[in-house]
């Protein structure tokens, strides 16, 4: 790391984990976003370059998640330095893997180290969330928090924000199935029902409690039984071509469970060994190839560290 610049990686995340809509997420080892911050003699923030995506992302600092997060942090602590930002997107935008959250996290984490602000991660969180607000229209911490803190996290409360780290098995693997279709987060929220049956709420909360206990106790059978979403998945899965067939195929290949990551279109499948995670990828690819879906796959353990400085 030079004195006037820093390069930071922040990981992708899986959110809305099974029954944990808006309150449960975990960080991946791969993919993720890279952000380079460079001190300049000019005032304010400027986006120098954005790479890695075909979709045009805003260079307007008030509309880009990375620079909105930076601006929030700089305003809070009276930082006047000029900052030039380069964003290297290492995953798809609107993929359901928290791309906007990763850029926000990388930015504030990087500035904290570049200027030696000595802020704790919990002090960086509100500013990264401001970046996420620009992307989704409201604050959702189940991508930002895991990307920043690493690990498996429960968002117990949003007002005030209260985050709880959940212990998870060391040999828990995640296979990501990312079909190259775009689902807008705002639309994916708009189609959700405003009211749900009480019996389904009871079932959902039972699954959530079971999943959390299963993770913390390394009870794979309980994880498998509990990784079921009866509220959100039935609605959003209709937006993903081949969802049911892919889900069925990966369960047959040994997955503990499979559901939608974030708003989709990415799907995630959990397993308890690398060999099963690879078999899950193979099974899903057979289906996506048959459907002629251009699909990217990732296999990752849970990233318990969060962001890291690359240079």
PDB file of C-alpha atoms in Angstrom:
ATOM      1  CA  UNK A   1       0.000   0.000   0.000  1.00  0.00           C
ATOM      2  CA  UNK A   2       1.397   3.377  -1.011  1.00  0.00           C
ATOM      3  CA  UNK A   3       0.884   6.469   1.072  1.00  0.00           C
ATOM      4  CA  UNK A   4      -1.666   8.036  -1.234  1.00  0.00           C
ATOM      5  CA  UNK A   5      -3.696   5.057  -2.476  1.00  0.00           C
ATOM      6  CA  UNK A   6      -5.271   1.800  -1.372  1.00  0.00           C
ATOM      7  CA  UNK A   7      -6.913  -1.164  -3.102  1.00  0.00           C
ATOM      8  CA  UNK A   8      -9.597  -3.089  -1.222  1.00  0.00           C
ATOM      9  CA  UNK A   9     -11.616  -6.242  -1.893  1.00  0.00           C
ATOM     10  CA  UNK A  10     -15.093  -6.654  -0.360  1.00  0.00           C
ATOM     11  CA  UNK A  11     -16.933  -9.958  -0.731  1.00  0.00           C
ATOM     12  CA  UNK A  12     -20.201 -10.847  -2.371  1.00  0.00           C
ATOM     13  CA  UNK A  13     -22.943 -12.011  -0.057  1.00  0.00           C
ATOM     14  CA  UNK A  14     -25.981 -14.247   0.079  1.00  0.00           C
ATOM     15  CA  UNK A  15     -28.949 -12.536   1.715  1.00  0.00           C
ATOM     16  CA  UNK A  16     -32.540 -13.553   2.495  1.00  0.00           C
ATOM     17  CA  UNK A  17     -31.066 -16.937   3.410  1.00  0.00           C
ATOM     18  CA  UNK A  18     -33.982 -19.362   3.138  1.00  0.00           C
ATOM     19  CA  UNK A  19     -36.520 -18.209   5.751  1.00  0.00           C
ATOM     20  CA  UNK A  20     -34.367 -15.202   6.739  1.00  0.00           C
ATOM     21  CA  UNK A  21     -35.915 -12.508   4.529  1.00  0.00           C
ATOM     22  CA  UNK A  22     -34.148  -9.154   5.155  1.00  0.00           C
ATOM     23  CA  UNK A  23     -32.541 -10.447   8.363  1.00  0.00           C
ATOM     24  CA  UNK A  24     -30.081 -13.221   7.487  1.00  0.00           C
ATOM     25  CA  UNK A  25     -26.984 -13.151   5.286  1.00  0.00           C
ATOM     26  CA  UNK A  26     -23.482 -14.516   4.887  1.00  0.00           C
ATOM     27  CA  UNK A  27     -20.292 -13.517   3.076  1.00  0.00           C
ATOM     28  CA  UNK A  28     -18.607 -15.478   0.289  1.00  0.00           C
ATOM     29  CA  UNK A  29     -14.907 -15.867  -0.408  1.00  0.00           C
ATOM     30  CA  UNK A  30     -15.565 -15.300  -4.097  1.00  0.00           C
ATOM     31  CA  UNK A  31     -16.704 -13.300  -6.027  1.00  0.00           C
ATOM     32  CA  UNK A  32     -16.481  -9.702  -4.791  1.00  0.00           C
ATOM     33  CA  UNK A  33     -15.702  -6.122  -5.816  1.00  0.00           C
ATOM     34  CA  UNK A  34     -12.446  -4.180  -5.781  1.00  0.00           C
ATOM     35  CA  UNK A  35     -12.240  -0.453  -5.103  1.00  0.00           C
ATOM     36  CA  UNK A  36      -9.130   1.704  -5.443  1.00  0.00           C
ATOM     37  CA  UNK A  37      -9.005   5.016  -3.572  1.00  0.00           C
ATOM     38  CA  UNK A  38      -6.380   7.625  -4.399  1.00  0.00           C
ATOM     39  CA  UNK A  39      -5.748  10.916  -2.633  1.00  0.00           C
ATOM     40  CA  UNK A  40      -5.668  13.929  -4.963  1.00  0.00           C
ATOM     41  CA  UNK A  41      -5.011  17.647  -4.702  1.00  0.00           C
ATOM     42  CA  UNK A  42      -8.546  18.388  -5.917  1.00  0.00           C
ATOM     43  CA  UNK A  43     -11.453  18.751  -3.507  1.00  0.00           C
ATOM     44  CA  UNK A  44     -14.277  16.261  -3.220  1.00  0.00           C
ATOM     45  CA  UNK A  45     -14.849  12.811  -4.721  1.00  0.00           C
ATOM     46  CA  UNK A  46     -14.425  11.821  -8.355  1.00  0.00           C
ATOM     47  CA  UNK A  47     -15.020   8.470 -10.040  1.00  0.00           C
ATOM     48  CA  UNK A  48     -12.101   7.821 -12.359  1.00  0.00           C
ATOM     49  CA  UNK A  49     -13.047   4.466 -13.879  1.00  0.00           C
ATOM     50  CA  UNK A  50     -15.547   1.607 -13.593  1.00  0.00           C
ATOM     51  CA  UNK A  51     -14.578  -1.758 -15.046  1.00  0.00           C
ATOM     52  CA  UNK A  52     -15.951  -5.284 -15.219  1.00  0.00           C
ATOM     53  CA  UNK A  53     -19.578  -4.735 -16.213  1.00  0.00           C
ATOM     54  CA  UNK A  54     -21.369  -4.302 -19.514  1.00  0.00           C
ATOM     55  CA  UNK A  55     -24.155  -2.312 -17.906  1.00  0.00           C
ATOM     56  CA  UNK A  56     -23.400   1.387 -17.598  1.00  0.00           C
ATOM     57  CA  UNK A  57     -23.072   2.413 -13.952  1.00  0.00           C
ATOM     58  CA  UNK A  58     -23.377   6.027 -12.780  1.00  0.00           C
ATOM     59  CA  UNK A  59     -20.276   8.232 -12.551  1.00  0.00           C
ATOM     60  CA  UNK A  60     -22.418  10.763 -10.691  1.00  0.00           C
ATOM     61  CA  UNK A  61     -21.081  10.558  -7.134  1.00  0.00           C
ATOM     62  CA  UNK A  62     -24.579  11.102  -5.721  1.00  0.00           C
ATOM     63  CA  UNK A  63     -25.944   8.054  -7.555  1.00  0.00           C
ATOM     64  CA  UNK A  64     -23.119   5.541  -7.251  1.00  0.00           C
ATOM     65  CA  UNK A  65     -23.262   3.343  -4.143  1.00  0.00           C
ATOM     66  CA  UNK A  66     -19.505   3.457  -3.521  1.00  0.00           C
ATOM     67  CA  UNK A  67     -19.242   7.237  -3.573  1.00  0.00           C
ATOM     68  CA  UNK A  68     -22.485   7.814  -1.678  1.00  0.00           C
ATOM     69  CA  UNK A  69     -21.038   5.674   1.125  1.00  0.00           C
ATOM     70  CA  UNK A  70     -17.751   7.583   0.947  1.00  0.00           C
ATOM     71  CA  UNK A  71     -19.525  10.946   0.997  1.00  0.00           C
ATOM     72  CA  UNK A  72     -21.539   9.940   4.053  1.00  0.00           C
ATOM     73  CA  UNK A  73     -18.390   8.918   5.936  1.00  0.00           C
ATOM     74  CA  UNK A  74     -16.461  12.039   4.932  1.00  0.00           C
ATOM     75  CA  UNK A  75     -19.306  14.326   5.951  1.00  0.00           C
ATOM     76  CA  UNK A  76     -19.659  12.643   9.337  1.00  0.00           C
ATOM     77  CA  UNK A  77     -15.970  13.067  10.211  1.00  0.00           C
ATOM     78  CA  UNK A  78     -15.261  16.338   8.413  1.00  0.00           C
ATOM     79  CA  UNK A  79     -12.857  14.803   5.905  1.00  0.00           C
ATOM     80  CA  UNK A  80     -11.808  17.336   3.262  1.00  0.00           C
ATOM     81  CA  UNK A  81      -9.281  15.344   1.203  1.00  0.00           C
ATOM     82  CA  UNK A  82      -9.840  14.845  -2.497  1.00  0.00           C
ATOM     83  CA  UNK A  83     -10.548  11.215  -3.374  1.00  0.00           C
ATOM     84  CA  UNK A  84     -10.348   9.582  -6.806  1.00  0.00           C
ATOM     85  CA  UNK A  85     -12.235   6.299  -7.043  1.00  0.00           C
ATOM     86  CA  UNK A  86     -11.770   3.322  -9.369  1.00  0.00           C
ATOM     87  CA  UNK A  87     -14.352   0.537  -9.134  1.00  0.00           C
ATOM     88  CA  UNK A  88     -13.555  -2.919 -10.485  1.00  0.00           C
ATOM     89  CA  UNK A  89     -16.760  -4.949 -10.542  1.00  0.00           C
ATOM     90  CA  UNK A  90     -15.963  -8.629 -10.157  1.00  0.00           C
ATOM     91  CA  UNK A  91     -19.560  -9.843 -10.246  1.00  0.00           C
ATOM     92  CA  UNK A  92     -22.759  -9.076 -12.087  1.00  0.00           C
ATOM     93  CA  UNK A  93     -24.891  -6.063 -11.248  1.00  0.00           C
ATOM     94  CA  UNK A  94     -28.414  -7.018 -10.102  1.00  0.00           C
ATOM     95  CA  UNK A  95     -27.140 -10.560  -9.606  1.00  0.00           C
ATOM     96  CA  UNK A  96     -28.602 -11.092  -6.144  1.00  0.00           C
ATOM     97  CA  UNK A  97     -25.079 -11.288  -4.693  1.00  0.00           C
ATOM     98  CA  UNK A  98     -24.860  -7.849  -3.102  1.00  0.00           C
ATOM     99  CA  UNK A  99     -22.707  -6.097  -5.686  1.00  0.00           C
ATOM    100  CA  UNK A 100     -23.786  -2.620  -4.592  1.00  0.00           C
ATOM    101  CA  UNK A 101     -23.171  -3.532  -0.949  1.00  0.00           C
ATOM    102  CA  UNK A 102     -19.671  -4.824  -1.713  1.00  0.00           C
ATOM    103  CA  UNK A 103     -18.690  -1.572  -3.461  1.00  0.00           C
ATOM    104  CA  UNK A 104     -20.044   0.465  -0.560  1.00  0.00           C
ATOM    105  CA  UNK A 105     -18.190  -1.637   1.989  1.00  0.00           C
ATOM    106  CA  UNK A 106     -14.908  -1.603   0.071  1.00  0.00           C
ATOM    107  CA  UNK A 107     -15.055   2.200  -0.161  1.00  0.00           C
ATOM    108  CA  UNK A 108     -15.582   3.000   3.512  1.00  0.00           C
ATOM    109  CA  UNK A 109     -13.257   0.224   4.684  1.00  0.00           C
ATOM    110  CA  UNK A 110     -10.579   1.517   2.343  1.00  0.00           C
ATOM    111  CA  UNK A 111     -10.875   5.159   3.388  1.00  0.00           C
ATOM    112  CA  UNK A 112     -10.715   4.172   7.046  1.00  0.00           C
ATOM    113  CA  UNK A 113      -7.336   2.518   6.451  1.00  0.00           C
ATOM    114  CA  UNK A 114      -6.022   5.026   3.920  1.00  0.00           C
ATOM    115  CA  UNK A 115      -6.508   7.959   6.296  1.00  0.00           C
ATOM    116  CA  UNK A 116      -5.835   5.905   9.448  1.00  0.00           C
ATOM    117  CA  UNK A 117      -9.164   6.960  10.921  1.00  0.00           C
ATOM    118  CA  UNK A 118      -9.079   3.994  13.329  1.00  0.00           C
ATOM    119  CA  UNK A 119     -12.846   3.552  13.136  1.00  0.00           C
ATOM    120  CA  UNK A 120     -14.403   0.259  14.117  1.00  0.00           C
ATOM    121  CA  UNK A 121     -16.492  -1.662  11.628  1.00  0.00           C
ATOM    122  CA  UNK A 122     -19.684  -0.825  13.494  1.00  0.00           C
ATOM    123  CA  UNK A 123     -18.876   2.854  12.924  1.00  0.00           C
ATOM    124  CA  UNK A 124     -18.456   2.224   9.192  1.00  0.00           C
ATOM    125  CA  UNK A 125     -21.737   0.306   8.882  1.00  0.00           C
ATOM    126  CA  UNK A 126     -24.185   3.275   8.753  1.00  0.00           C
ATOM    127  CA  UNK A 127     -22.223   4.841   5.895  1.00  0.00           C
ATOM    128  CA  UNK A 128     -22.071   1.645   3.855  1.00  0.00           C
ATOM    129  CA  UNK A 129     -25.829   1.333   4.392  1.00  0.00           C
ATOM    130  CA  UNK A 130     -26.324   4.772   2.864  1.00  0.00           C
ATOM    131  CA  UNK A 131     -24.735   3.458  -0.302  1.00  0.00           C
ATOM    132  CA  UNK A 132     -27.102   0.499  -0.274  1.00  0.00           C
ATOM    133  CA  UNK A 133     -30.059   2.858   0.116  1.00  0.00           C
ATOM    134  CA  UNK A 134     -29.249   4.391  -3.281  1.00  0.00           C
ATOM    135  CA  UNK A 135     -29.343   0.955  -4.902  1.00  0.00           C
ATOM    136  CA  UNK A 136     -32.521  -0.494  -3.421  1.00  0.00           C
ATOM    137  CA  UNK A 137     -34.437   2.575  -2.283  1.00  0.00           C
ATOM    138  CA  UNK A 138     -34.290   1.612   1.397  1.00  0.00           C
ATOM    139  CA  UNK A 139     -31.823   0.243   3.934  1.00  0.00           C
ATOM    140  CA  UNK A 140     -31.247  -3.518   4.063  1.00  0.00           C
ATOM    141  CA  UNK A 141     -28.290  -4.708   6.087  1.00  0.00           C
ATOM    142  CA  UNK A 142     -28.341  -8.396   5.173  1.00  0.00           C
ATOM    143  CA  UNK A 143     -25.868  -7.780   2.325  1.00  0.00           C
ATOM    144  CA  UNK A 144     -23.852  -4.872   3.738  1.00  0.00           C
ATOM    145  CA  UNK A 145     -23.310  -6.313   7.214  1.00  0.00           C
ATOM    146  CA  UNK A 146     -21.955  -9.724   6.125  1.00  0.00           C
ATOM    147  CA  UNK A 147     -19.724  -8.070   3.514  1.00  0.00           C
ATOM    148  CA  UNK A 148     -18.315  -5.733   6.175  1.00  0.00           C
ATOM    149  CA  UNK A 149     -18.075  -8.056   9.176  1.00  0.00           C
ATOM    150  CA  UNK A 150     -17.760 -11.416   7.422  1.00  0.00           C
ATOM    151  CA  UNK A 151     -19.437 -14.622   8.512  1.00  0.00           C
ATOM    152  CA  UNK A 152     -23.097 -15.523   8.988  1.00  0.00           C
ATOM    153  CA  UNK A 153     -25.091 -12.632  10.459  1.00  0.00           C
ATOM    154  CA  UNK A 154     -28.562 -12.063  11.840  1.00  0.00           C
ATOM    155  CA  UNK A 155     -30.043  -8.566  11.664  1.00  0.00           C
ATOM    156  CA  UNK A 156     -32.132  -8.661  14.822  1.00  0.00           C
ATOM    157  CA  UNK A 157     -33.349  -5.079  14.530  1.00  0.00           C
ATOM    158  CA  UNK A 158     -33.118  -2.127  12.166  1.00  0.00           C
ATOM    159  CA  UNK A 159     -34.203   0.544  14.614  1.00  0.00           C
ATOM    160  CA  UNK A 160     -31.753   0.631  16.198  1.00  0.00           C
ATOM    161  CA  UNK A 161     -29.507  -1.564  14.062  1.00  0.00           C
ATOM    162  CA  UNK A 162     -28.563  -4.704  15.999  1.00  0.00           C
ATOM    163  CA  UNK A 163     -26.391  -7.356  14.362  1.00  0.00           C
ATOM    164  CA  UNK A 164     -25.665 -10.779  15.810  1.00  0.00           C
ATOM    165  CA  UNK A 165     -22.935 -13.104  14.520  1.00  0.00           C
ATOM    166  CA  UNK A 166     -24.066 -16.690  14.135  1.00  0.00           C
ATOM    167  CA  UNK A 167     -21.557 -19.499  14.485  1.00  0.00           C
ATOM    168  CA  UNK A 168     -21.504 -21.729  11.414  1.00  0.00           C
ATOM    169  CA  UNK A 169     -19.749 -25.009  10.573  1.00  0.00           C
ATOM    170  CA  UNK A 170     -16.188 -24.691   9.258  1.00  0.00           C
ATOM    171  CA  UNK A 171     -16.854 -27.097   6.402  1.00  0.00           C
ATOM    172  CA  UNK A 172     -20.049 -25.466   5.161  1.00  0.00           C
ATOM    173  CA  UNK A 173     -19.864 -24.845   1.407  1.00  0.00           C
ATOM    174  CA  UNK A 174     -22.015 -22.699  -0.832  1.00  0.00           C
ATOM    175  CA  UNK A 175     -22.544 -23.256  -4.541  1.00  0.00           C
ATOM    176  CA  UNK A 176     -23.823 -20.198  -6.396  1.00  0.00           C
ATOM    177  CA  UNK A 177     -25.823 -20.619  -9.601  1.00  0.00           C
ATOM    178  CA  UNK A 178     -26.028 -17.277 -11.405  1.00  0.00           C
ATOM    179  CA  UNK A 179     -28.067 -17.254 -14.646  1.00  0.00           C
ATOM    180  CA  UNK A 180     -27.291 -14.153 -16.696  1.00  0.00           C
ATOM    181  CA  UNK A 181     -30.699 -12.526 -16.408  1.00  0.00           C
ATOM    182  CA  UNK A 182     -31.484  -9.298 -14.604  1.00  0.00           C
ATOM    183  CA  UNK A 183     -34.037  -8.882 -11.830  1.00  0.00           C
ATOM    184  CA  UNK A 184     -34.480  -5.405 -10.411  1.00  0.00           C
ATOM    185  CA  UNK A 185     -34.513  -5.354  -6.617  1.00  0.00           C
ATOM    186  CA  UNK A 186     -37.263  -2.736  -6.538  1.00  0.00           C
ATOM    187  CA  UNK A 187     -39.503  -4.875  -8.760  1.00  0.00           C
ATOM    188  CA  UNK A 188     -38.720  -8.036  -6.790  1.00  0.00           C
ATOM    189  CA  UNK A 189     -39.907  -6.237  -3.635  1.00  0.00           C
ATOM    190  CA  UNK A 190     -42.953  -4.739  -5.311  1.00  0.00           C
ATOM    191  CA  UNK A 191     -44.418  -8.115  -6.256  1.00  0.00           C
ATOM    192  CA  UNK A 192     -44.284  -9.472  -2.698  1.00  0.00           C
ATOM    193  CA  UNK A 193     -47.621  -9.870  -0.915  1.00  0.00           C
ATOM    194  CA  UNK A 194     -48.539  -7.193   1.609  1.00  0.00           C
ATOM    195  CA  UNK A 195     -50.348  -9.707   3.826  1.00  0.00           C
ATOM    196  CA  UNK A 196     -49.595 -13.365   4.551  1.00  0.00           C
ATOM    197  CA  UNK A 197     -51.384 -16.155   6.385  1.00  0.00           C
ATOM    198  CA  UNK A 198     -50.583 -16.543  10.072  1.00  0.00           C
ATOM    199  CA  UNK A 199     -49.943 -20.266   9.620  1.00  0.00           C
ATOM    200  CA  UNK A 200     -47.228 -19.495   7.073  1.00  0.00           C
ATOM    201  CA  UNK A 201     -45.642 -16.955   9.424  1.00  0.00           C
ATOM    202  CA  UNK A 202     -45.501 -19.633  12.119  1.00  0.00           C
ATOM    203  CA  UNK A 203     -43.917 -22.077   9.685  1.00  0.00           C
ATOM    204  CA  UNK A 204     -41.412 -19.484   8.483  1.00  0.00           C
ATOM    205  CA  UNK A 205     -40.314 -18.452  11.970  1.00  0.00           C
ATOM    206  CA  UNK A 206     -39.984 -22.089  12.980  1.00  0.00           C
ATOM    207  CA  UNK A 207     -37.700 -22.683  10.006  1.00  0.00           C
ATOM    208  CA  UNK A 208     -35.672 -19.563  10.814  1.00  0.00           C
ATOM    209  CA  UNK A 209     -35.162 -20.629  14.429  1.00  0.00           C
ATOM    210  CA  UNK A 210     -34.261 -24.143  13.325  1.00  0.00           C
ATOM    211  CA  UNK A 211     -31.796 -22.861  10.741  1.00  0.00           C
ATOM    212  CA  UNK A 212     -30.011 -20.616  13.239  1.00  0.00           C
ATOM    213  CA  UNK A 213     -29.776 -23.398  15.820  1.00  0.00           C
ATOM    214  CA  UNK A 214     -28.670 -25.878  13.161  1.00  0.00           C
ATOM    215  CA  UNK A 215     -25.897 -23.566  11.994  1.00  0.00           C
ATOM    216  CA  UNK A 216     -24.658 -22.804  15.501  1.00  0.00           C
ATOM    217  CA  UNK A 217     -24.643 -26.477  16.503  1.00  0.00           C
ATOM    218  CA  UNK A 218     -23.366 -27.879  13.155  1.00  0.00           C
ATOM    219  CA  UNK A 219     -26.525 -29.955  12.888  1.00  0.00           C
ATOM    220  CA  UNK A 220     -26.675 -30.555   9.144  1.00  0.00           C
ATOM    221  CA  UNK A 221     -29.920 -32.495   9.307  1.00  0.00           C
ATOM    222  CA  UNK A 222     -31.624 -29.563  11.048  1.00  0.00           C
ATOM    223  CA  UNK A 223     -30.093 -27.089   8.591  1.00  0.00           C
ATOM    224  CA  UNK A 224     -31.511 -29.145   5.741  1.00  0.00           C
ATOM    225  CA  UNK A 225     -34.973 -29.372   7.306  1.00  0.00           C
ATOM    226  CA  UNK A 226     -35.049 -25.649   8.071  1.00  0.00           C
ATOM    227  CA  UNK A 227     -33.685 -24.149   4.858  1.00  0.00           C
ATOM    228  CA  UNK A 228     -37.190 -23.625   3.504  1.00  0.00           C
ATOM    229  CA  UNK A 229     -38.851 -20.333   2.576  1.00  0.00           C
ATOM    230  CA  UNK A 230     -42.645 -20.486   2.396  1.00  0.00           C
ATOM    231  CA  UNK A 231     -43.225 -16.730   2.051  1.00  0.00           C
ATOM    232  CA  UNK A 232     -40.847 -15.150  -0.459  1.00  0.00           C
ATOM    233  CA  UNK A 233     -39.485 -17.957  -2.622  1.00  0.00           C
ATOM    234  CA  UNK A 234     -42.889 -19.052  -4.028  1.00  0.00           C
ATOM    235  CA  UNK A 235     -43.385 -15.532  -5.417  1.00  0.00           C
ATOM    236  CA  UNK A 236     -39.888 -14.623  -6.622  1.00  0.00           C
ATOM    237  CA  UNK A 237     -39.030 -18.043  -8.036  1.00  0.00           C
ATOM    238  CA  UNK A 238     -41.450 -17.350 -10.883  1.00  0.00           C
ATOM    239  CA  UNK A 239     -39.002 -14.711 -12.143  1.00  0.00           C
ATOM    240  CA  UNK A 240     -36.207 -17.293 -12.560  1.00  0.00           C
ATOM    241  CA  UNK A 241     -36.423 -19.599 -15.553  1.00  0.00           C
ATOM    242  CA  UNK A 242     -35.978 -23.230 -14.511  1.00  0.00           C
ATOM    243  CA  UNK A 243     -35.917 -22.522 -10.782  1.00  0.00           C
ATOM    244  CA  UNK A 244     -37.882 -25.585  -9.701  1.00  0.00           C
ATOM    245  CA  UNK A 245     -35.922 -27.917 -11.956  1.00  0.00           C
ATOM    246  CA  UNK A 246     -32.571 -26.526 -10.815  1.00  0.00           C
ATOM    247  CA  UNK A 247     -33.588 -26.731  -7.162  1.00  0.00           C
ATOM    248  CA  UNK A 248     -34.729 -30.324  -7.545  1.00  0.00           C
ATOM    249  CA  UNK A 249     -31.519 -31.307  -9.330  1.00  0.00           C
ATOM    250  CA  UNK A 250     -29.178 -29.867  -6.686  1.00  0.00           C
ATOM    251  CA  UNK A 251     -31.134 -31.438  -3.830  1.00  0.00           C
ATOM    252  CA  UNK A 252     -30.731 -34.787  -5.599  1.00  0.00           C
ATOM    253  CA  UNK A 253     -27.006 -34.056  -5.873  1.00  0.00           C
ATOM    254  CA  UNK A 254     -26.716 -33.767  -2.094  1.00  0.00           C
ATOM    255  CA  UNK A 255     -27.466 -30.133  -1.286  1.00  0.00           C
ATOM    256  CA  UNK A 256     -28.713 -29.442   2.228  1.00  0.00           C
ATOM    257  CA  UNK A 257     -31.080 -26.919   0.688  1.00  0.00           C
ATOM    258  CA  UNK A 258     -31.373 -24.439  -2.144  1.00  0.00           C
ATOM    259  CA  UNK A 259     -33.092 -21.082  -2.453  1.00  0.00           C
ATOM    260  CA  UNK A 260     -32.809 -17.607  -3.981  1.00  0.00           C
ATOM    261  CA  UNK A 261     -29.927 -15.318  -3.083  1.00  0.00           C
ATOM    262  CA  UNK A 262     -31.219 -11.828  -2.410  1.00  0.00           C
ATOM    263  CA  UNK A 263     -33.750 -10.819  -5.046  1.00  0.00           C
ATOM    264  CA  UNK A 264     -32.263 -13.255  -7.553  1.00  0.00           C
ATOM    265  CA  UNK A 265     -31.595 -14.388 -10.157  1.00  0.00           C
ATOM    266  CA  UNK A 266     -28.704 -16.097  -8.342  1.00  0.00           C
ATOM    267  CA  UNK A 267     -29.535 -19.230  -6.400  1.00  0.00           C
ATOM    268  CA  UNK A 268     -27.489 -20.713  -3.577  1.00  0.00           C
ATOM    269  CA  UNK A 269     -27.144 -24.295  -2.406  1.00  0.00           C
ATOM    270  CA  UNK A 270     -25.456 -25.283   0.849  1.00  0.00           C
ATOM    271  CA  UNK A 271     -23.506 -28.494   1.402  1.00  0.00           C
ATOM    272  CA  UNK A 272     -21.114 -29.988   3.927  1.00  0.00           C
ATOM    273  CA  UNK A 273     -18.210 -30.931   1.655  1.00  0.00           C
ATOM    274  CA  UNK A 274     -16.317 -29.623  -1.352  1.00  0.00           C
ATOM    275  CA  UNK A 275     -17.050 -32.775  -3.357  1.00  0.00           C
ATOM    276  CA  UNK A 276     -20.790 -32.321  -2.888  1.00  0.00           C
ATOM    277  CA  UNK A 277     -20.515 -28.623  -3.742  1.00  0.00           C
ATOM    278  CA  UNK A 278     -18.834 -29.592  -7.024  1.00  0.00           C
ATOM    279  CA  UNK A 279     -21.503 -32.221  -7.741  1.00  0.00           C
ATOM    280  CA  UNK A 280     -24.163 -29.574  -7.126  1.00  0.00           C
ATOM    281  CA  UNK A 281     -22.537 -27.352  -9.740  1.00  0.00           C
ATOM    282  CA  UNK A 282     -22.462 -30.221 -12.242  1.00  0.00           C
ATOM    283  CA  UNK A 283     -26.124 -31.081 -11.626  1.00  0.00           C
ATOM    284  CA  UNK A 284     -27.238 -27.465 -11.978  1.00  0.00           C
ATOM    285  CA  UNK A 285     -25.187 -27.019 -15.162  1.00  0.00           C
ATOM    286  CA  UNK A 286     -26.971 -29.919 -16.826  1.00  0.00           C
ATOM    287  CA  UNK A 287     -30.264 -28.094 -16.295  1.00  0.00           C
ATOM    288  CA  UNK A 288     -29.034 -24.622 -17.242  1.00  0.00           C
ATOM    289  CA  UNK A 289     -27.387 -25.984 -20.397  1.00  0.00           C
ATOM    290  CA  UNK A 290     -30.628 -27.713 -21.367  1.00  0.00           C
ATOM    291  CA  UNK A 291     -32.502 -24.446 -20.839  1.00  0.00           C
ATOM    292  CA  UNK A 292     -29.775 -22.582 -22.773  1.00  0.00           C
ATOM    293  CA  UNK A 293     -29.201 -20.282 -19.818  1.00  0.00           C
ATOM    294  CA  UNK A 294     -25.831 -18.539 -19.830  1.00  0.00           C
ATOM    295  CA  UNK A 295     -24.844 -19.290 -16.229  1.00  0.00           C
ATOM    296  CA  UNK A 296     -21.893 -18.512 -13.985  1.00  0.00           C
ATOM    297  CA  UNK A 297     -21.059 -20.752 -11.029  1.00  0.00           C
ATOM    298  CA  UNK A 298     -19.082 -20.082  -7.861  1.00  0.00           C
ATOM    299  CA  UNK A 299     -18.092 -22.438  -5.070  1.00  0.00           C
ATOM    300  CA  UNK A 300     -17.103 -20.897  -1.771  1.00  0.00           C
ATOM    301  CA  UNK A 301     -16.766 -21.502   1.926  1.00  0.00           C
ATOM    302  CA  UNK A 302     -18.230 -18.916   4.288  1.00  0.00           C
ATOM    303  CA  UNK A 303     -15.967 -15.860   4.343  1.00  0.00           C
ATOM    304  CA  UNK A 304     -15.585 -15.133   8.044  1.00  0.00           C
ATOM    305  CA  UNK A 305     -13.221 -12.189   7.554  1.00  0.00           C
ATOM    306  CA  UNK A 306     -15.035  -9.704   5.300  1.00  0.00           C
ATOM    307  CA  UNK A 307     -13.072  -7.098   3.315  1.00  0.00           C
ATOM    308  CA  UNK A 308      -9.312  -7.146   2.891  1.00  0.00           C
ATOM    309  CA  UNK A 309      -6.609  -4.787   1.676  1.00  0.00           C
ATOM    310  CA  UNK A 310      -5.014  -5.950  -1.583  1.00  0.00           C
ATOM    311  CA  UNK A 311      -2.482  -3.175  -2.155  1.00  0.00           C
TER     312      UNK A 311
END
